[in-house]
């Protein structure tokens, strides 16, 4: 996050907000508490009036514990969000009067509809609690979407019917196309932010307004400690997702990304076009849309990065000392059984 500067943004999509708070800095072997004035962007839905400026919270320390064991900022000065790098009370106070709406997309096709109930029920306990959330469920079986999940005021579900494809990889690749269309036809008129997440997951702890940002990516839990030459990038030079050895910043998960609606629209539109270009020459990137997301984010740096706490894999166990909280994690399952056409 750049100090004392505004992010470049389109005037009709973003509203500047100022927030005073203290941040902890590690310099020359000692912690120094310094006070900064941060100019943050807040997305504004086209149909909504201009939000009021965020309240100024002067002299209060956002960081209640300092993390020396993990990387907390990228080389381009975007924050990396871990437990202990933010104060949830201050974050919640800052956004509670903004009348924000968070669109959230999930795909539940074929046997993946079985994960919807747990996804929605745990989201009601831990995901954007206190904020307006509009879940968009893309499914080939609308009747399988549970209708008796108790949801808080301001939270709702819309169901969008999609075809059932012959290969699970096809579902993965077509996701960008469906999200792009939904943004253009509906979401851009109703939401400030959008997050695109996997459905075969459960929320275990807070996933709140600390994740909001212009363009947000999540570190893949399997590769966040790896050397970039070992990342699972697409190495084939024919694919538009190609990232050569020696290039790259982090390896991001395809199962959780988001940000301001306009920024995510740019991402999914670019990835959809590149997937179609690959299809035209009969090429399929190593990890389908995840490969294309990583290629896009190499050029278009995320303005906020979330730690693996936000997309943990249960097969990795507790994750060790650096994983202090597991917020959103996979559900154990037989992949060959749920993916009918592996």
mmCIF file of C-alpha atoms in Angstrom:
data_model
loop_
_atom_site.group_PDB
_atom_site.id
_atom_site.type_symbol
_atom_site.label_atom_id
_atom_site.label_comp_id
_atom_site.label_asym_id
_atom_site.label_seq_id
_atom_site.Cartn_x
_atom_site.Cartn_y
_atom_site.Cartn_z
ATOM 1 C CA UNK A 1 0.000 0.000 0.000
ATOM 2 C CA UNK A 2 1.541 3.290 -1.075
ATOM 3 C CA UNK A 3 1.821 5.815 1.744
ATOM 4 C CA UNK A 4 0.254 9.246 1.221
ATOM 5 C CA UNK A 5 -0.672 8.567 -2.395
ATOM 6 C CA UNK A 6 -3.852 7.774 -4.206
ATOM 7 C CA UNK A 7 -4.146 4.639 -6.228
ATOM 8 C CA UNK A 8 -4.735 5.493 -9.879
ATOM 9 C CA UNK A 9 -8.384 4.827 -10.574
ATOM 10 C CA UNK A 10 -11.322 5.680 -12.779
ATOM 11 C CA UNK A 11 -13.232 8.631 -11.371
ATOM 12 C CA UNK A 12 -16.614 6.949 -11.817
ATOM 13 C CA UNK A 13 -15.571 3.716 -10.100
ATOM 14 C CA UNK A 14 -13.577 4.634 -7.042
ATOM 15 C CA UNK A 15 -13.962 7.089 -4.184
ATOM 16 C CA UNK A 16 -10.997 8.349 -2.160
ATOM 17 C CA UNK A 17 -11.108 7.872 1.547
ATOM 18 C CA UNK A 18 -8.659 8.915 4.234
ATOM 19 C CA UNK A 19 -7.858 6.856 7.292
ATOM 20 C CA UNK A 20 -5.399 7.861 10.001
ATOM 21 C CA UNK A 21 -3.762 5.109 11.935
ATOM 22 C CA UNK A 22 -0.425 4.078 13.347
ATOM 23 C CA UNK A 23 1.536 1.312 11.672
ATOM 24 C CA UNK A 24 4.452 -0.698 12.906
ATOM 25 C CA UNK A 25 7.621 -0.605 10.870
ATOM 26 C CA UNK A 26 10.648 -2.850 11.170
ATOM 27 C CA UNK A 27 13.811 -0.869 10.571
ATOM 28 C CA UNK A 28 17.436 -1.565 11.463
ATOM 29 C CA UNK A 29 16.523 -4.341 13.861
ATOM 30 C CA UNK A 30 13.955 -2.516 15.954
ATOM 31 C CA UNK A 31 10.267 -1.739 15.791
ATOM 32 C CA UNK A 32 9.311 1.882 15.401
ATOM 33 C CA UNK A 33 5.781 3.086 15.716
ATOM 34 C CA UNK A 34 5.099 5.772 13.167
ATOM 35 C CA UNK A 35 1.981 7.626 12.170
ATOM 36 C CA UNK A 36 0.908 7.806 8.552
ATOM 37 C CA UNK A 37 -1.959 9.263 6.648
ATOM 38 C CA UNK A 38 -3.137 6.560 4.267
ATOM 39 C CA UNK A 39 -5.298 7.323 1.255
ATOM 40 C CA UNK A 40 -7.285 4.192 0.467
ATOM 41 C CA UNK A 41 -9.646 3.478 -2.421
ATOM 42 C CA UNK A 42 -13.183 2.357 -1.789
ATOM 43 C CA UNK A 43 -15.202 0.975 -4.671
ATOM 44 C CA UNK A 44 -18.528 2.595 -5.493
ATOM 45 C CA UNK A 45 -21.359 0.810 -7.285
ATOM 46 C CA UNK A 46 -22.709 2.784 -10.208
ATOM 47 C CA UNK A 47 -26.227 2.851 -8.772
ATOM 48 C CA UNK A 48 -25.169 3.944 -5.282
ATOM 49 C CA UNK A 49 -24.652 7.524 -4.086
ATOM 50 C CA UNK A 50 -21.172 8.745 -3.197
ATOM 51 C CA UNK A 51 -20.184 7.121 0.113
ATOM 52 C CA UNK A 52 -19.306 9.382 3.007
ATOM 53 C CA UNK A 53 -15.560 9.534 3.827
ATOM 54 C CA UNK A 54 -14.366 6.890 6.238
ATOM 55 C CA UNK A 55 -14.173 8.139 9.826
ATOM 56 C CA UNK A 56 -10.757 9.334 10.893
ATOM 57 C CA UNK A 57 -9.339 7.105 13.598
ATOM 58 C CA UNK A 58 -6.305 9.034 14.729
ATOM 59 C CA UNK A 59 -3.524 7.740 16.924
ATOM 60 C CA UNK A 60 -4.797 4.170 17.136
ATOM 61 C CA UNK A 61 -2.605 1.266 16.212
ATOM 62 C CA UNK A 62 -4.034 -1.091 13.603
ATOM 63 C CA UNK A 63 -1.322 -3.678 14.116
ATOM 64 C CA UNK A 64 -1.851 -5.250 17.520
ATOM 65 C CA UNK A 65 0.906 -7.824 17.071
ATOM 66 C CA UNK A 66 3.952 -7.566 14.873
ATOM 67 C CA UNK A 67 4.740 -10.467 12.587
ATOM 68 C CA UNK A 68 8.466 -11.036 12.178
ATOM 69 C CA UNK A 69 8.066 -14.582 10.897
ATOM 70 C CA UNK A 70 6.301 -13.878 7.589
ATOM 71 C CA UNK A 71 6.440 -11.465 4.675
ATOM 72 C CA UNK A 72 3.853 -8.736 5.272
ATOM 73 C CA UNK A 73 4.400 -6.489 2.253
ATOM 74 C CA UNK A 74 5.112 -7.181 -1.402
ATOM 75 C CA UNK A 75 8.017 -5.616 -3.328
ATOM 76 C CA UNK A 76 5.472 -3.192 -4.855
ATOM 77 C CA UNK A 77 4.250 -2.189 -1.359
ATOM 78 C CA UNK A 78 0.939 -4.051 -1.332
ATOM 79 C CA UNK A 79 0.053 -5.424 2.123
ATOM 80 C CA UNK A 80 0.013 -9.177 2.731
ATOM 81 C CA UNK A 81 -2.736 -9.879 5.237
ATOM 82 C CA UNK A 82 -1.961 -12.318 8.061
ATOM 83 C CA UNK A 83 -3.418 -12.761 11.514
ATOM 84 C CA UNK A 84 -1.830 -10.085 13.671
ATOM 85 C CA UNK A 85 -1.374 -7.519 10.905
ATOM 86 C CA UNK A 86 -4.714 -5.755 11.359
ATOM 87 C CA UNK A 87 -7.141 -4.773 14.071
ATOM 88 C CA UNK A 88 -10.590 -6.153 13.181
ATOM 89 C CA UNK A 89 -12.397 -3.649 15.415
ATOM 90 C CA UNK A 90 -10.871 -0.667 13.622
ATOM 91 C CA UNK A 91 -11.494 -2.233 10.205
ATOM 92 C CA UNK A 92 -15.139 -2.894 11.050
ATOM 93 C CA UNK A 93 -15.610 0.605 12.501
ATOM 94 C CA UNK A 94 -14.189 2.125 9.344
ATOM 95 C CA UNK A 95 -16.629 0.379 6.972
ATOM 96 C CA UNK A 96 -19.812 0.007 8.983
ATOM 97 C CA UNK A 97 -21.407 3.229 7.665
ATOM 98 C CA UNK A 98 -20.371 2.782 4.045
ATOM 99 C CA UNK A 99 -23.411 0.753 2.904
ATOM 100 C CA UNK A 100 -21.163 -1.620 0.981
ATOM 101 C CA UNK A 101 -22.419 -4.633 -0.965
ATOM 102 C CA UNK A 102 -20.102 -7.574 -1.584
ATOM 103 C CA UNK A 103 -20.971 -9.855 -4.500
ATOM 104 C CA UNK A 104 -19.635 -13.382 -4.073
ATOM 105 C CA UNK A 105 -19.656 -16.023 -6.810
ATOM 106 C CA UNK A 106 -19.441 -19.799 -6.459
ATOM 107 C CA UNK A 107 -19.864 -22.606 -8.974
ATOM 108 C CA UNK A 108 -21.716 -25.741 -7.878
ATOM 109 C CA UNK A 109 -21.977 -28.015 -10.889
ATOM 110 C CA UNK A 110 -22.755 -31.753 -10.900
ATOM 111 C CA UNK A 111 -21.831 -33.340 -7.552
ATOM 112 C CA UNK A 112 -20.429 -30.083 -6.183
ATOM 113 C CA UNK A 113 -23.940 -29.030 -5.172
ATOM 114 C CA UNK A 114 -23.422 -31.158 -2.046
ATOM 115 C CA UNK A 115 -21.052 -28.489 -0.680
ATOM 116 C CA UNK A 116 -23.486 -25.584 -0.907
ATOM 117 C CA UNK A 117 -25.199 -25.924 2.461
ATOM 118 C CA UNK A 118 -21.999 -25.990 4.513
ATOM 119 C CA UNK A 119 -20.560 -23.176 2.412
ATOM 120 C CA UNK A 120 -23.564 -20.920 3.009
ATOM 121 C CA UNK A 121 -24.034 -21.820 6.669
ATOM 122 C CA UNK A 122 -20.400 -21.217 7.575
ATOM 123 C CA UNK A 123 -20.384 -18.017 5.500
ATOM 124 C CA UNK A 124 -23.215 -16.700 7.665
ATOM 125 C CA UNK A 125 -21.027 -17.225 10.728
ATOM 126 C CA UNK A 126 -17.705 -15.901 9.444
ATOM 127 C CA UNK A 127 -17.844 -14.205 6.010
ATOM 128 C CA UNK A 128 -18.346 -10.432 5.836
ATOM 129 C CA UNK A 129 -20.498 -10.527 8.960
ATOM 130 C CA UNK A 130 -22.469 -7.295 9.347
ATOM 131 C CA UNK A 131 -22.118 -6.377 5.669
ATOM 132 C CA UNK A 132 -24.508 -6.783 2.762
ATOM 133 C CA UNK A 133 -23.528 -9.867 0.748
ATOM 134 C CA UNK A 134 -25.105 -11.093 -2.481
ATOM 135 C CA UNK A 135 -24.162 -14.678 -3.287
ATOM 136 C CA UNK A 136 -24.350 -15.695 -6.946
ATOM 137 C CA UNK A 137 -24.554 -19.469 -7.281
ATOM 138 C CA UNK A 138 -23.837 -20.829 -10.754
ATOM 139 C CA UNK A 139 -25.229 -24.340 -11.076
ATOM 140 C CA UNK A 140 -26.668 -26.854 -13.498
ATOM 141 C CA UNK A 141 -29.147 -27.938 -10.783
ATOM 142 C CA UNK A 142 -31.049 -24.914 -9.433
ATOM 143 C CA UNK A 143 -33.364 -27.188 -7.430
ATOM 144 C CA UNK A 144 -30.358 -28.479 -5.466
ATOM 145 C CA UNK A 145 -29.587 -25.051 -4.004
ATOM 146 C CA UNK A 146 -30.714 -25.074 -0.350
ATOM 147 C CA UNK A 147 -33.503 -22.616 0.332
ATOM 148 C CA UNK A 148 -33.727 -22.988 4.102
ATOM 149 C CA UNK A 149 -30.393 -21.507 5.154
ATOM 150 C CA UNK A 150 -31.052 -18.718 7.632
ATOM 151 C CA UNK A 151 -29.429 -15.537 6.356
ATOM 152 C CA UNK A 152 -28.956 -12.215 8.104
ATOM 153 C CA UNK A 153 -30.630 -9.039 6.915
ATOM 154 C CA UNK A 154 -29.048 -7.667 3.771
ATOM 155 C CA UNK A 155 -27.719 -11.043 2.637
ATOM 156 C CA UNK A 156 -29.264 -12.954 -0.240
ATOM 157 C CA UNK A 157 -28.726 -15.653 -2.861
ATOM 158 C CA UNK A 158 -29.288 -15.533 -6.622
ATOM 159 C CA UNK A 159 -29.107 -18.690 -8.721
ATOM 160 C CA UNK A 160 -27.760 -18.640 -12.287
ATOM 161 C CA UNK A 161 -28.238 -21.752 -14.385
ATOM 162 C CA UNK A 162 -25.247 -23.005 -16.374
ATOM 163 C CA UNK A 163 -24.773 -26.149 -18.470
ATOM 164 C CA UNK A 164 -23.228 -29.357 -17.204
ATOM 165 C CA UNK A 165 -20.042 -29.993 -19.132
ATOM 166 C CA UNK A 166 -18.421 -33.271 -20.092
ATOM 167 C CA UNK A 167 -15.106 -32.438 -18.375
ATOM 168 C CA UNK A 168 -14.484 -30.721 -15.033
ATOM 169 C CA UNK A 169 -11.685 -28.784 -16.707
ATOM 170 C CA UNK A 170 -14.295 -27.239 -19.005
ATOM 171 C CA UNK A 171 -16.257 -25.996 -16.001
ATOM 172 C CA UNK A 172 -13.066 -24.454 -14.669
ATOM 173 C CA UNK A 173 -12.250 -22.719 -17.917
ATOM 174 C CA UNK A 174 -15.770 -21.421 -18.608
ATOM 175 C CA UNK A 175 -16.015 -19.841 -15.153
ATOM 176 C CA UNK A 176 -14.413 -16.608 -16.382
ATOM 177 C CA UNK A 177 -16.942 -16.268 -19.184
ATOM 178 C CA UNK A 178 -19.924 -16.687 -16.845
ATOM 179 C CA UNK A 179 -18.580 -14.255 -14.252
ATOM 180 C CA UNK A 180 -17.831 -11.663 -16.941
ATOM 181 C CA UNK A 181 -21.405 -11.891 -18.233
ATOM 182 C CA UNK A 182 -22.903 -11.698 -14.725
ATOM 183 C CA UNK A 183 -20.871 -8.578 -13.935
ATOM 184 C CA UNK A 184 -21.940 -6.861 -17.136
ATOM 185 C CA UNK A 185 -25.625 -7.761 -16.840
ATOM 186 C CA UNK A 186 -26.203 -7.480 -13.099
ATOM 187 C CA UNK A 187 -23.399 -7.250 -10.556
ATOM 188 C CA UNK A 188 -21.880 -3.961 -11.728
ATOM 189 C CA UNK A 189 -25.185 -2.226 -10.961
ATOM 190 C CA UNK A 190 -25.530 -3.634 -7.449
ATOM 191 C CA UNK A 191 -22.179 -4.255 -5.764
ATOM 192 C CA UNK A 192 -19.062 -2.390 -4.700
ATOM 193 C CA UNK A 193 -16.788 -5.422 -4.525
ATOM 194 C CA UNK A 194 -16.835 -8.962 -5.861
ATOM 195 C CA UNK A 195 -15.024 -12.088 -4.688
ATOM 196 C CA UNK A 196 -14.899 -15.300 -6.690
ATOM 197 C CA UNK A 197 -14.385 -18.342 -4.477
ATOM 198 C CA UNK A 198 -14.557 -22.141 -4.565
ATOM 199 C CA UNK A 199 -17.630 -23.877 -3.159
ATOM 200 C CA UNK A 200 -16.003 -27.047 -1.818
ATOM 201 C CA UNK A 201 -14.765 -25.062 1.178
ATOM 202 C CA UNK A 202 -15.911 -23.993 4.627
ATOM 203 C CA UNK A 203 -15.329 -20.831 6.625
ATOM 204 C CA UNK A 204 -13.757 -21.476 10.030
ATOM 205 C CA UNK A 205 -12.887 -17.976 11.213
ATOM 206 C CA UNK A 206 -13.269 -14.342 10.291
ATOM 207 C CA UNK A 207 -13.059 -13.332 6.631
ATOM 208 C CA UNK A 208 -14.117 -9.714 6.788
ATOM 209 C CA UNK A 209 -13.563 -6.211 5.493
ATOM 210 C CA UNK A 210 -9.783 -6.577 5.923
ATOM 211 C CA UNK A 211 -9.768 -8.337 2.535
ATOM 212 C CA UNK A 212 -11.323 -5.427 0.633
ATOM 213 C CA UNK A 213 -9.083 -3.826 -1.945
ATOM 214 C CA UNK A 214 -8.904 -2.749 -5.533
ATOM 215 C CA UNK A 215 -7.449 -6.047 -6.796
ATOM 216 C CA UNK A 216 -7.004 -8.892 -4.321
ATOM 217 C CA UNK A 217 -5.207 -12.227 -4.693
ATOM 218 C CA UNK A 218 -4.508 -15.077 -2.269
ATOM 219 C CA UNK A 219 -1.252 -17.003 -1.807
ATOM 220 C CA UNK A 220 -1.602 -20.652 -2.769
ATOM 221 C CA UNK A 221 -1.085 -22.673 0.447
ATOM 222 C CA UNK A 222 0.923 -25.399 -1.284
ATOM 223 C CA UNK A 223 3.455 -23.046 -2.860
ATOM 224 C CA UNK A 224 3.737 -19.977 -0.635
ATOM 225 C CA UNK A 225 7.146 -21.119 0.635
ATOM 226 C CA UNK A 226 8.467 -22.327 -2.723
ATOM 227 C CA UNK A 227 11.056 -20.728 -4.966
ATOM 228 C CA UNK A 228 9.364 -19.110 -7.930
ATOM 229 C CA UNK A 229 11.105 -21.444 -10.349
ATOM 230 C CA UNK A 230 9.144 -24.236 -8.668
ATOM 231 C CA UNK A 231 5.785 -22.496 -9.020
ATOM 232 C CA UNK A 232 3.163 -24.328 -11.080
ATOM 233 C CA UNK A 233 3.048 -21.645 -13.744
ATOM 234 C CA UNK A 234 2.213 -22.524 -17.323
ATOM 235 C CA UNK A 235 5.620 -23.037 -18.936
ATOM 236 C CA UNK A 236 4.442 -23.925 -22.430
ATOM 237 C CA UNK A 237 5.287 -21.055 -24.746
ATOM 238 C CA UNK A 238 2.235 -21.549 -26.970
ATOM 239 C CA UNK A 239 -0.270 -20.766 -24.218
ATOM 240 C CA UNK A 240 -1.180 -17.159 -23.479
ATOM 241 C CA UNK A 241 -0.739 -18.072 -19.790
ATOM 242 C CA UNK A 242 2.997 -18.672 -20.302
ATOM 243 C CA UNK A 243 5.333 -17.379 -17.587
ATOM 244 C CA UNK A 244 9.005 -18.146 -18.228
ATOM 245 C CA UNK A 245 11.371 -19.543 -15.631
ATOM 246 C CA UNK A 246 12.897 -16.701 -13.620
ATOM 247 C CA UNK A 247 9.777 -14.560 -13.813
ATOM 248 C CA UNK A 248 6.886 -14.226 -11.385
ATOM 249 C CA UNK A 249 6.182 -12.819 -7.947
ATOM 250 C CA UNK A 250 3.991 -15.298 -6.048
ATOM 251 C CA UNK A 251 1.814 -18.235 -6.979
ATOM 252 C CA UNK A 252 -1.807 -17.253 -6.436
ATOM 253 C CA UNK A 253 -4.766 -19.543 -5.836
ATOM 254 C CA UNK A 254 -7.439 -19.658 -8.515
ATOM 255 C CA UNK A 255 -10.079 -20.444 -5.908
ATOM 256 C CA UNK A 256 -10.171 -17.008 -4.265
ATOM 257 C CA UNK A 257 -9.662 -13.649 -5.950
ATOM 258 C CA UNK A 258 -11.585 -10.410 -6.073
ATOM 259 C CA UNK A 259 -11.645 -6.682 -5.580
ATOM 260 C CA UNK A 260 -13.543 -3.702 -6.947
ATOM 261 C CA UNK A 261 -16.122 -4.823 -9.496
ATOM 262 C CA UNK A 262 -14.496 -2.968 -12.396
ATOM 263 C CA UNK A 263 -11.057 -4.417 -11.663
ATOM 264 C CA UNK A 264 -12.376 -7.976 -11.442
ATOM 265 C CA UNK A 265 -14.292 -7.481 -14.668
ATOM 266 C CA UNK A 266 -11.027 -6.522 -16.375
ATOM 267 C CA UNK A 267 -9.378 -9.657 -14.955
ATOM 268 C CA UNK A 268 -12.074 -12.151 -15.971
ATOM 269 C CA UNK A 269 -12.500 -10.545 -19.378
ATOM 270 C CA UNK A 270 -8.774 -10.796 -20.114
ATOM 271 C CA UNK A 271 -8.587 -14.371 -18.843
ATOM 272 C CA UNK A 272 -11.651 -15.377 -20.861
ATOM 273 C CA UNK A 273 -10.130 -13.924 -24.031
ATOM 274 C CA UNK A 274 -6.838 -15.717 -23.400
ATOM 275 C CA UNK A 275 -8.594 -19.019 -22.685
ATOM 276 C CA UNK A 276 -10.409 -18.661 -25.992
ATOM 277 C CA UNK A 277 -7.135 -17.875 -27.790
ATOM 278 C CA UNK A 278 -5.618 -21.038 -26.328
ATOM 279 C CA UNK A 279 -8.635 -23.077 -27.351
ATOM 280 C CA UNK A 280 -8.286 -21.820 -30.931
ATOM 281 C CA UNK A 281 -4.817 -23.393 -31.158
ATOM 282 C CA UNK A 282 -5.864 -26.484 -29.146
ATOM 283 C CA UNK A 283 -3.817 -25.613 -26.074
ATOM 284 C CA UNK A 284 -4.922 -25.950 -22.437
ATOM 285 C CA UNK A 285 -2.890 -24.283 -19.694
ATOM 286 C CA UNK A 286 -1.597 -26.515 -16.915
ATOM 287 C CA UNK A 287 -4.126 -25.378 -14.309
ATOM 288 C CA UNK A 288 -6.806 -23.917 -16.592
ATOM 289 C CA UNK A 289 -8.082 -20.558 -15.320
ATOM 290 C CA UNK A 290 -5.687 -20.504 -12.354
ATOM 291 C CA UNK A 291 -2.778 -20.390 -14.793
ATOM 292 C CA UNK A 292 -4.375 -17.444 -16.573
ATOM 293 C CA UNK A 293 -5.098 -15.624 -13.310
ATOM 294 C CA UNK A 294 -1.423 -15.914 -12.372
ATOM 295 C CA UNK A 295 -0.358 -14.595 -15.762
ATOM 296 C CA UNK A 296 -2.739 -11.630 -15.490
ATOM 297 C CA UNK A 297 -1.531 -10.771 -11.986
ATOM 298 C CA UNK A 298 2.097 -10.823 -13.110
ATOM 299 C CA UNK A 299 1.384 -7.761 -15.248
ATOM 300 C CA UNK A 300 -1.438 -6.285 -13.182
ATOM 301 C CA UNK A 301 -0.100 -6.436 -9.630
ATOM 302 C CA UNK A 302 -2.665 -7.030 -6.896
ATOM 303 C CA UNK A 303 -3.094 -4.111 -4.514
ATOM 304 C CA UNK A 304 -3.640 -6.497 -1.612
ATOM 305 C CA UNK A 305 -2.483 -10.085 -1.085
ATOM 306 C CA UNK A 306 -4.096 -12.454 1.395
ATOM 307 C CA UNK A 307 -2.073 -15.078 3.246
ATOM 308 C CA UNK A 308 -2.807 -18.816 2.893
ATOM 309 C CA UNK A 309 -5.050 -18.506 5.962
ATOM 310 C CA UNK A 310 -7.713 -17.448 3.465
ATOM 311 C CA UNK A 311 -7.594 -20.583 1.290
ATOM 312 C CA UNK A 312 -6.092 -23.345 3.381
ATOM 313 C CA UNK A 313 -5.966 -26.988 2.298
ATOM 314 C CA UNK A 314 -6.836 -29.481 5.039
ATOM 315 C CA UNK A 315 -4.319 -31.940 3.610
ATOM 316 C CA UNK A 316 -1.561 -29.612 4.821
ATOM 317 C CA UNK A 317 -2.580 -30.092 8.456
ATOM 318 C CA UNK A 318 -2.223 -27.193 10.865
ATOM 319 C CA UNK A 319 0.390 -25.417 8.752
ATOM 320 C CA UNK A 320 2.861 -24.773 11.537
ATOM 321 C CA UNK A 321 3.497 -21.682 13.641
ATOM 322 C CA UNK A 322 3.061 -19.161 10.841
ATOM 323 C CA UNK A 323 -0.558 -20.229 10.238
ATOM 324 C CA UNK A 324 -2.125 -18.806 13.392
ATOM 325 C CA UNK A 325 -5.691 -18.923 12.052
ATOM 326 C CA UNK A 326 -7.354 -21.085 9.410
ATOM 327 C CA UNK A 327 -10.104 -18.927 7.968
ATOM 328 C CA UNK A 328 -11.336 -20.687 4.839
ATOM 329 C CA UNK A 329 -10.358 -24.253 4.060
ATOM 330 C CA UNK A 330 -11.088 -27.128 1.726
ATOM 331 C CA UNK A 331 -13.476 -29.922 2.609
ATOM 332 C CA UNK A 332 -11.906 -33.374 2.582
ATOM 333 C CA UNK A 333 -13.320 -35.374 -0.301
ATOM 334 C CA UNK A 334 -12.616 -38.099 -2.846
ATOM 335 C CA UNK A 335 -11.713 -36.074 -5.921
ATOM 336 C CA UNK A 336 -12.250 -38.988 -8.277
ATOM 337 C CA UNK A 337 -15.756 -39.431 -6.921
ATOM 338 C CA UNK A 338 -16.891 -35.780 -6.989
ATOM 339 C CA UNK A 339 -15.271 -35.100 -10.347
ATOM 340 C CA UNK A 340 -17.315 -37.435 -12.473
ATOM 341 C CA UNK A 341 -15.093 -37.090 -15.515
ATOM 342 C CA UNK A 342 -11.515 -36.920 -14.236
#
